[in-house]
Amino acid sequence: MRLLLPCLLALAPSAAHAQTPPAAQAAAPAPAFAARTKELATLLTDAADYESFFSPGFRAAVPREKFEPTRTSLQEANGPVAGVRIRAMTSPWTGTLEVDYRDAVATVEMVVDATEPHQVSGLRITNISGREKSMDEVAAAIRALHGTTGFALARLGNGAPELLIQHQPDRPFAIGSAFKLVILAELVRATNAGERKWDDMVTLDGTPLPGGGYFMKPKGTQVSLRELATQMISISDNSATDLLLHTLGREKVEAMLPVVGVRDPARNRPFLGALELFKLKGIEANNLATHYLAENEAGRRRMLDGEIAQLPLLLIKPTLFRDGKPVLIEQLEWFLSPADLVRVMDWLRRNTEGPKGADARAVLSKNPGIAPVSAGKWQWVGYKGGSEPGVINMTLLLQSKGGDWYVLTGSWNDPAQAVADARFAGLIGRAAELAAPAP
C-alpha cells in the first residue's frame, strides 16, 4: 500500500532563501524568475531541458529518473499543460505559481537562484485541484472515471448521518490503508474504557514486521501506543499498524466492525494485518492466495496463524505493487462502502468529544490529507486514506468554521489497470473546498 501525499515533488535545498530581501522590496519577480516561469510549461510537457533548468542541488535531490515519472503521471491524470502563471511572490526569487492542466490547476512553489545562470533550485507542488465549479460537477467527474467509483458527503448530528451527495454509497470497495481507522477505533474504545492508556508501552518481541519505522528496530525496543497510532494514521506506517493490531488483538478489532457501523463485517474477517496481505499477494509459491481464498473463515485463521505466519519475508516478490498492476483487489483487501466509512468517522467523532478525545483527534488531524488551500476552508480536518495499484480511497472528517461536522469520502477501484491518484486527490480536494459552508 502506497502512502498518498499531496506533495509530489521535493523542495531541494537552496541558497536563495538566504538572499531573500525584505518583503517590502519583493513585490515583483526578477526578470530571470519570470523567464523560468515561462520555461516551466515546456519542462512539464517535455523534460528535455532538465539539466539546464534545475540546479545541481535540485538534480541531486530529485534526479531525472524520479522527476520524469512524476511529470508524466501528472499529465496522464490531468491532461496536457496549457500554461503557467505567477500567483504571488515572497521575494524576487521565490514565488507561488499556478500550472494550468486541461482538467486541473496545480499550485507550485518555485525558487530560482539569484546568481547566474539562475537555475531553479526548489520546486514543490503543494496542491492539485480540479477545475470543477460545483459539487455536481465533481460528482460527475468521479462517476466518469474508469473502473468503479463511490463517494458520499454527509452531515453529522445527533442521529444517523445525513447523506447530502452520494454515488453508490452502499457498495463495498477496496479501501487500502483506510482500514487502519478501525484499528484506531478499537484503541479509542479501549482507552475510553480505561483498559489501556495512550502512554502504555509496547515491547517489540522480534515478530517480523512489514516495512516502516519499526521494521529494523531491535527486539526489546519500547514504543507507546500514542506513537504507534500517530505513525499508523499520519504516515500510514505499516509496521506501526501491525504492532497495534497484534497488541490490541485481531478479535477485538473485528468486534469493532459492527460497532462502528460496518454493514458486512464478515467480509473483513479475518481482519488482515499489512504483512499478511503482502504475503498473500506477493508470495507465488504453493498458490498461497488461491488456497487461502478457498478456505472458510476458520480455515483462513488457521493459515494466518500457521503457514502464513511462518513464511519468511524474503519470499515476497520485490516487484509487488511496483509495476502498477492491480493484484487481486476484489478478493484480497479490506472492503468498506462509502456509507460504512461515513459511519466509522461519525463513531470516531462522537467518541472523541471532550478532553478524553484530545489524543485521538491529534492523531487523526496530524496529516489533513488535502492541501492547505482546501483544508483552510475548515476549522478542523481529520483524514485517512489508502492506495495500491487499482485502489484509492480518501476519507475526511471535517468540522466547519461554524462548528458543524461532515464526512467526505471517495473510493475508486479498477481491477484491470492503475487508477490516477493525482486526479482523484484533486477531485476530493476540490470537493472539500466546495463543500465547506460559508462562515
Coordinates of C-alpha atoms in Angstrom, one line a residue:
M1 CA 0.0 0.0 0.0
R2 CA 1.4 3.3 -1.0
L3 CA 1.2 6.4 1.0
L4 CA -0.8 9.1 -0.6
L5 CA 0.7 12.6 -0.2
P6 CA -0.4 15.9 -1.7
C7 CA 3.2 16.9 -2.3
L8 CA 4.6 15.2 -5.4
L9 CA 7.9 16.9 -5.8
A10 CA 10.5 17.5 -3.1
L11 CA 11.8 21.0 -2.4
A12 CA 15.5 20.8 -2.9
P13 CA 17.9 22.8 -0.7
S14 CA 18.5 26.3 -2.0
A15 CA 20.8 29.2 -1.0
A16 CA 18.3 31.6 -2.5
H17 CA 16.4 31.7 0.8
A18 CA 19.3 33.4 2.5
Q19 CA 19.3 36.1 -0.2
T20 CA 15.6 37.0 0.2
P21 CA 15.3 40.7 0.7
P22 CA 12.6 42.3 3.0
A23 CA 9.0 41.8 1.9
A24 CA 8.6 45.4 1.0
Q25 CA 11.1 45.0 -1.8
A26 CA 9.7 41.8 -3.0
A27 CA 6.6 43.0 -4.9
A28 CA 7.8 41.9 -8.4
P29 CA 9.5 38.8 -9.8
A30 CA 13.1 39.2 -11.1
P31 CA 13.3 39.0 -14.9
A32 CA 15.1 35.7 -14.6
F33 CA 12.3 34.3 -12.4
A34 CA 9.7 35.4 -14.9
A35 CA 11.7 33.7 -17.7
R36 CA 12.0 30.4 -15.7
T37 CA 8.2 30.6 -15.1
K38 CA 7.6 30.6 -18.9
E39 CA 10.1 27.7 -19.4
L40 CA 8.3 25.6 -16.7
A41 CA 5.4 24.9 -19.0
T42 CA 7.7 23.4 -21.6
L43 CA 9.6 21.4 -19.0
L44 CA 6.4 19.9 -17.6
T45 CA 5.5 18.9 -21.1
D46 CA 8.9 17.6 -22.2
A47 CA 11.8 17.3 -19.7
A48 CA 14.5 17.6 -22.4
D49 CA 16.0 20.7 -20.7
Y50 CA 16.0 19.1 -17.2
E51 CA 19.8 19.6 -16.7
S52 CA 19.9 23.3 -17.7
F53 CA 16.6 24.2 -15.9
F54 CA 17.4 22.7 -12.5
S55 CA 20.4 23.5 -10.2
P56 CA 22.9 20.8 -9.3
G57 CA 21.4 20.6 -5.7
F58 CA 17.9 20.0 -7.1
R59 CA 19.1 17.4 -9.5
A60 CA 20.8 15.6 -6.7
A61 CA 17.7 15.6 -4.5
V62 CA 15.3 14.9 -7.4
P63 CA 17.2 13.0 -10.2
R64 CA 15.7 12.8 -13.7
E65 CA 14.6 9.2 -13.1
K66 CA 12.4 10.4 -10.2
F67 CA 11.2 13.6 -11.9
E68 CA 10.2 12.1 -15.2
P69 CA 7.6 9.6 -13.8
T70 CA 6.1 12.3 -11.7
R71 CA 5.9 14.7 -14.7
T72 CA 4.3 12.0 -16.9
S73 CA 1.8 10.9 -14.3
L74 CA 0.6 14.5 -13.8
Q75 CA -0.1 14.8 -17.5
E76 CA -1.8 11.4 -17.6
A77 CA -4.0 12.3 -14.7
N78 CA -4.8 15.9 -15.5
G79 CA -4.3 16.3 -19.3
P80 CA -1.7 18.5 -21.1
V81 CA -0.2 21.7 -19.7
A82 CA -1.9 24.8 -21.0
G83 CA 0.2 27.4 -19.3
V84 CA 1.9 28.7 -16.2
R85 CA 1.3 32.0 -14.4
I86 CA 2.7 33.7 -11.3
R87 CA 0.2 34.0 -8.4
A88 CA 2.3 35.6 -5.7
M89 CA 5.9 36.4 -4.8
T90 CA 7.6 36.3 -1.4
S91 CA 10.8 37.7 -2.9
P92 CA 12.0 38.4 -6.4
W93 CA 13.4 34.9 -6.5
T94 CA 10.7 32.9 -4.6
G95 CA 7.1 32.7 -5.7
T96 CA 3.9 30.7 -6.0
L97 CA 2.8 29.6 -9.5
E98 CA -0.3 28.1 -10.9
V99 CA 0.1 25.5 -13.6
D100 CA -3.0 25.1 -15.8
Y101 CA -3.6 21.5 -16.9
R102 CA -6.6 20.6 -19.0
D103 CA -8.5 19.1 -16.0
A104 CA -6.8 20.6 -13.0
V105 CA -4.8 23.5 -11.6
A106 CA -1.6 22.8 -9.7
T107 CA -0.2 25.2 -7.2
V108 CA 3.6 25.2 -7.3
E109 CA 6.2 26.9 -5.1
M110 CA 9.4 27.7 -7.1
V111 CA 12.8 29.1 -6.0
V112 CA 15.3 30.4 -8.6
D113 CA 18.9 31.0 -7.8
A114 CA 19.8 34.7 -7.6
T115 CA 23.1 34.1 -9.2
E116 CA 23.9 33.1 -12.8
P117 CA 22.8 31.0 -14.6
H118 CA 19.6 31.5 -12.4
Q119 CA 18.6 27.8 -12.3
V120 CA 15.6 26.5 -10.4
S121 CA 16.8 25.2 -7.0
G122 CA 13.4 24.5 -5.5
L123 CA 10.1 23.2 -7.0
R124 CA 7.2 21.7 -5.0
I125 CA 3.6 21.0 -5.9
T126 CA 1.5 22.0 -2.8
N127 CA -2.0 21.5 -4.3
I128 CA -3.7 19.9 -7.3
S129 CA -7.3 21.0 -7.6
G130 CA -9.9 20.0 -10.1
R131 CA -11.4 22.7 -12.3
E132 CA -15.0 21.7 -11.3
K133 CA -17.1 24.6 -10.2
S134 CA -19.8 22.8 -8.2
M135 CA -20.2 19.6 -6.2
D136 CA -22.4 18.3 -9.0
E137 CA -19.5 18.7 -11.5
V138 CA -17.1 17.0 -9.1
A139 CA -19.6 14.1 -8.7
A140 CA -20.0 13.8 -12.4
A141 CA -16.2 13.7 -12.9
I142 CA -15.8 11.0 -10.3
R143 CA -18.6 8.9 -11.8
A144 CA -16.9 9.2 -15.2
L145 CA -13.6 7.7 -14.1
H146 CA -12.8 4.2 -15.5
G147 CA -13.5 1.2 -13.2
T148 CA -15.9 1.7 -10.3
T149 CA -16.3 4.7 -8.0
G150 CA -18.3 5.6 -5.0
F151 CA -18.5 8.6 -2.7
A152 CA -20.5 10.4 -0.2
L153 CA -20.8 13.8 1.5
A154 CA -22.7 13.5 4.8
R155 CA -23.7 15.9 7.5
L156 CA -23.3 14.6 11.0
G157 CA -25.5 15.3 14.0
N158 CA -27.2 13.6 17.0
G159 CA -28.8 10.9 14.9
A160 CA -27.8 8.9 11.8
P161 CA -25.6 10.7 9.3
E162 CA -27.5 12.6 6.5
L163 CA -26.1 11.8 3.1
L164 CA -26.1 15.1 1.1
I165 CA -24.5 13.9 -2.1
Q166 CA -23.9 10.2 -2.9
H167 CA -22.8 7.8 -5.6
Q168 CA -23.0 4.0 -4.9
P169 CA -22.8 4.7 -1.1
D170 CA -23.6 1.2 -0.1
R171 CA -21.3 -0.6 -2.5
P172 CA -18.2 -2.1 -0.8
F173 CA -14.9 -1.0 -2.2
A174 CA -11.3 -2.0 -1.6
I175 CA -10.0 0.9 0.6
G176 CA -6.3 0.3 1.1
S177 CA -4.8 1.7 4.3
A178 CA -8.1 3.4 5.3
F179 CA -8.7 0.1 7.1
K180 CA -6.5 1.5 9.8
L181 CA -9.4 3.6 11.0
V182 CA -10.9 0.5 12.5
I183 CA -7.8 -0.2 14.5
L184 CA -7.8 3.3 15.7
A185 CA -11.4 2.9 16.8
E186 CA -10.5 -0.1 18.9
L187 CA -7.8 1.9 20.6
V188 CA -10.2 4.8 21.3
R189 CA -12.7 2.3 22.8
A190 CA -10.0 0.7 24.9
T191 CA -8.6 4.0 26.2
N192 CA -12.1 5.4 26.9
A193 CA -13.0 2.3 28.8
G194 CA -9.8 2.5 30.9
E195 CA -8.5 -0.8 29.6
R196 CA -5.4 1.0 28.1
K197 CA -3.7 4.3 28.3
W198 CA -2.2 6.3 25.4
D199 CA 1.2 6.2 27.1
D200 CA 1.2 2.4 27.6
M201 CA 4.4 0.9 26.2
V202 CA 4.6 -1.9 23.6
T203 CA 7.7 -4.0 23.6
L204 CA 8.9 -5.4 20.2
D205 CA 9.2 -9.1 20.6
G206 CA 11.1 -9.9 17.4
T207 CA 8.0 -10.9 15.4
P208 CA 8.6 -10.0 11.7
L209 CA 7.1 -6.7 10.6
P210 CA 6.4 -5.1 7.2
G211 CA 8.3 -2.1 6.0
G212 CA 8.1 1.1 8.2
G213 CA 9.8 2.8 11.0
Y214 CA 9.9 -0.2 13.3
F215 CA 11.0 -2.8 10.7
M216 CA 14.6 -2.7 11.8
K217 CA 14.2 -1.9 15.4
P218 CA 15.8 -4.5 17.7
K219 CA 13.9 -6.9 19.9
G220 CA 13.1 -5.2 23.2
T221 CA 12.5 -1.7 21.8
Q222 CA 9.6 0.0 23.5
V223 CA 7.2 2.4 21.9
S224 CA 4.0 4.0 23.2
L225 CA 0.5 3.3 21.9
R226 CA 0.3 7.0 21.1
E227 CA 3.3 7.0 18.9
L228 CA 2.2 3.8 17.0
A229 CA -1.3 5.3 16.4
T230 CA 0.2 8.6 15.2
Q231 CA 2.6 6.8 12.8
M232 CA -0.2 4.5 11.6
I233 CA -2.6 7.3 10.7
S234 CA -0.4 10.2 9.8
I235 CA 2.1 8.4 7.5
S236 CA 0.4 5.1 7.1
D237 CA 3.3 3.2 8.7
N238 CA 2.6 -0.5 8.1
S239 CA 5.0 -1.7 10.8
A240 CA 3.2 0.5 13.4
T241 CA -0.1 -0.8 12.1
D242 CA 0.8 -4.5 12.6
L243 CA 2.2 -3.8 16.1
L244 CA -1.0 -2.1 17.1
L245 CA -3.2 -4.9 15.6
H246 CA -1.1 -7.5 17.4
T247 CA -1.2 -5.6 20.7
L248 CA -4.9 -4.8 20.7
G249 CA -5.9 -8.2 19.3
R250 CA -7.3 -9.2 16.0
E251 CA -10.6 -10.4 17.5
K252 CA -11.2 -7.1 19.4
V253 CA -10.6 -5.1 16.2
E254 CA -13.0 -7.4 14.4
A255 CA -15.5 -6.9 17.1
M256 CA -15.4 -3.2 16.4
L257 CA -16.6 -3.6 12.8
P258 CA -20.3 -3.7 13.6
V259 CA -19.9 -1.2 16.5
V260 CA -18.5 1.5 14.1
G261 CA -21.2 0.7 11.6
V262 CA -19.7 -1.6 9.0
R263 CA -22.7 -3.4 7.5
D264 CA -20.8 -6.5 6.2
P265 CA -18.2 -7.3 8.9
A266 CA -17.9 -10.9 7.8
R267 CA -16.2 -9.9 4.6
N268 CA -13.4 -8.4 6.6
R269 CA -12.8 -11.4 8.8
P270 CA -10.2 -12.5 9.5
F271 CA -9.1 -8.9 9.7
L272 CA -5.7 -8.9 7.9
G273 CA -2.6 -7.2 9.0
A274 CA -0.4 -5.4 6.4
L275 CA 2.3 -8.0 6.3
E276 CA -0.3 -10.8 5.9
L277 CA -1.8 -9.1 2.9
F278 CA 1.7 -8.6 1.4
K279 CA 2.4 -12.3 1.8
L280 CA -0.9 -13.3 0.3
K281 CA -0.4 -11.0 -2.7
G282 CA 3.4 -11.3 -3.1
I283 CA 4.3 -15.0 -2.4
E284 CA 3.5 -17.1 -5.5
A285 CA 4.9 -20.4 -4.2
N286 CA 2.3 -23.1 -3.5
N287 CA -0.6 -21.0 -4.8
L288 CA -0.8 -19.3 -1.4
A289 CA -3.6 -16.8 -2.3
T290 CA -5.7 -19.4 -4.1
H291 CA -5.5 -21.8 -1.1
Y292 CA -6.4 -19.0 1.3
L293 CA -9.4 -17.8 -0.7
A294 CA -10.7 -21.4 -1.0
E295 CA -10.9 -21.7 2.8
N296 CA -13.7 -20.7 5.1
E297 CA -13.2 -18.2 7.9
A298 CA -11.9 -20.9 10.3
G299 CA -9.5 -22.3 7.7
R300 CA -8.2 -18.8 6.9
R301 CA -7.5 -18.2 10.5
R302 CA -5.5 -21.4 10.7
M303 CA -3.5 -20.4 7.7
L304 CA -2.7 -16.9 9.1
D305 CA -1.6 -18.4 12.5
G306 CA 0.3 -21.2 10.9
E307 CA 1.7 -21.4 7.4
I308 CA 1.4 -17.7 6.5
A309 CA 3.0 -16.5 9.8
Q310 CA 5.9 -18.9 9.2
L311 CA 6.7 -17.8 5.6
P312 CA 9.8 -15.6 5.5
L313 CA 9.5 -12.0 4.2
L314 CA 12.2 -12.9 1.6
L315 CA 9.6 -14.8 -0.4
I316 CA 7.6 -11.7 -1.1
K317 CA 8.4 -10.8 -4.6
P318 CA 10.3 -7.4 -4.6
T319 CA 8.2 -6.1 -7.6
L320 CA 5.0 -6.3 -5.7
F321 CA 3.0 -3.1 -6.4
R322 CA 5.9 -1.6 -8.3
D323 CA 4.7 -2.4 -11.8
G324 CA 1.4 -0.5 -11.3
K325 CA -0.7 -3.6 -11.9
P326 CA -3.6 -4.4 -9.6
V327 CA -3.3 -7.6 -7.6
L328 CA -6.5 -9.4 -6.5
I329 CA -8.1 -6.2 -5.4
E330 CA -11.6 -7.7 -5.5
Q331 CA -10.6 -10.7 -3.4
L332 CA -7.7 -9.7 -1.0
E333 CA -8.1 -6.3 0.6
W334 CA -10.2 -4.5 3.2
F335 CA -13.7 -3.7 2.0
L336 CA -15.9 -0.9 3.2
S337 CA -18.6 1.1 1.4
P338 CA -18.7 4.9 1.4
A339 CA -21.6 4.8 3.9
D340 CA -19.6 2.5 6.1
L341 CA -16.7 5.0 6.2
V342 CA -19.2 7.8 7.0
R343 CA -20.4 5.8 10.0
V344 CA -16.8 4.9 11.0
M345 CA -15.8 8.6 11.1
D346 CA -19.0 9.5 12.8
W347 CA -18.3 7.0 15.6
L348 CA -14.8 8.4 16.0
R349 CA -16.2 11.9 16.1
R350 CA -18.8 11.0 18.8
N351 CA -16.3 9.0 20.9
T352 CA -13.6 11.6 20.9
E353 CA -15.6 14.5 22.2
G354 CA -14.2 16.5 25.1
P355 CA -10.8 16.3 26.8
K356 CA -10.7 12.5 26.7
G357 CA -10.7 12.6 22.9
A358 CA -7.7 15.0 22.5
D359 CA -5.2 12.3 21.9
A360 CA -7.3 10.6 19.2
R361 CA -8.1 13.8 17.4
A362 CA -4.5 14.8 17.4
V363 CA -3.7 11.6 15.7
L364 CA -6.4 12.0 13.1
S365 CA -5.6 15.6 12.3
K366 CA -1.8 15.3 12.1
N367 CA -1.9 14.8 8.3
P368 CA -5.0 16.5 6.8
G369 CA -4.7 14.6 3.6
I370 CA -5.6 17.6 1.4
A371 CA -3.7 20.7 0.6
P372 CA -3.7 23.8 2.8
V373 CA -5.9 25.7 0.3
S374 CA -8.6 23.1 0.8
A375 CA -8.0 22.4 4.5
G376 CA -8.1 26.1 5.2
K377 CA -11.8 26.2 4.4
W378 CA -12.5 24.2 7.6
Q379 CA -11.9 24.6 11.3
W380 CA -10.7 21.1 11.8
V381 CA -9.7 18.2 9.4
G382 CA -9.1 14.6 10.2
Y383 CA -8.0 12.2 7.5
K384 CA -7.1 8.7 6.5
G385 CA -6.8 7.2 3.0
G386 CA -5.0 4.5 1.2
S387 CA -4.0 3.2 -2.2
E388 CA -2.4 0.4 -4.1
P389 CA -2.4 -0.2 -7.9
G390 CA -6.1 -0.2 -8.9
V391 CA -7.2 1.2 -5.5
I392 CA -7.5 4.6 -3.9
N393 CA -9.6 5.9 -1.0
M394 CA -9.7 9.3 0.7
T395 CA -11.9 9.8 3.8
L396 CA -12.1 13.1 5.6
L397 CA -13.8 14.1 8.9
L398 CA -14.5 17.8 8.7
Q399 CA -15.6 20.5 11.1
S400 CA -16.9 23.7 9.6
K401 CA -16.0 27.1 11.0
G402 CA -19.5 27.3 12.3
G403 CA -18.9 24.1 14.3
D404 CA -21.0 21.6 12.2
W405 CA -19.5 18.2 11.3
Y406 CA -19.3 16.4 7.9
V407 CA -17.7 13.4 6.3
L408 CA -16.4 13.4 2.8
T409 CA -15.3 10.0 1.4
G410 CA -14.5 8.6 -2.0
S411 CA -13.2 5.3 -3.4
W412 CA -12.0 4.3 -6.9
N413 CA -11.3 0.7 -7.8
D414 CA -10.2 -0.8 -11.1
P415 CA -9.0 -4.5 -11.2
A416 CA -7.8 -4.1 -14.7
Q417 CA -5.5 -1.1 -14.5
A418 CA -4.0 1.5 -12.2
V419 CA -6.0 4.5 -11.1
A420 CA -4.8 8.1 -11.3
D421 CA -4.0 9.0 -7.8
A422 CA -3.3 12.7 -8.5
R423 CA -6.5 13.2 -10.5
F424 CA -8.6 11.6 -7.7
A425 CA -6.8 13.6 -5.0
G426 CA -7.5 16.8 -7.0
L427 CA -11.2 15.9 -7.2
I428 CA -11.5 15.1 -3.5
G429 CA -9.6 18.3 -2.6
R430 CA -11.8 20.3 -4.8
A431 CA -14.9 18.7 -3.3
A432 CA -13.6 19.6 0.2
E433 CA -13.3 23.3 -0.9
L434 CA -16.7 23.4 -2.4
A435 CA -18.5 21.6 0.4
A436 CA -17.3 24.0 3.1
P437 CA -20.2 26.0 4.4
A438 CA -19.9 29.8 4.3
P439 CA -18.5 31.0 7.7

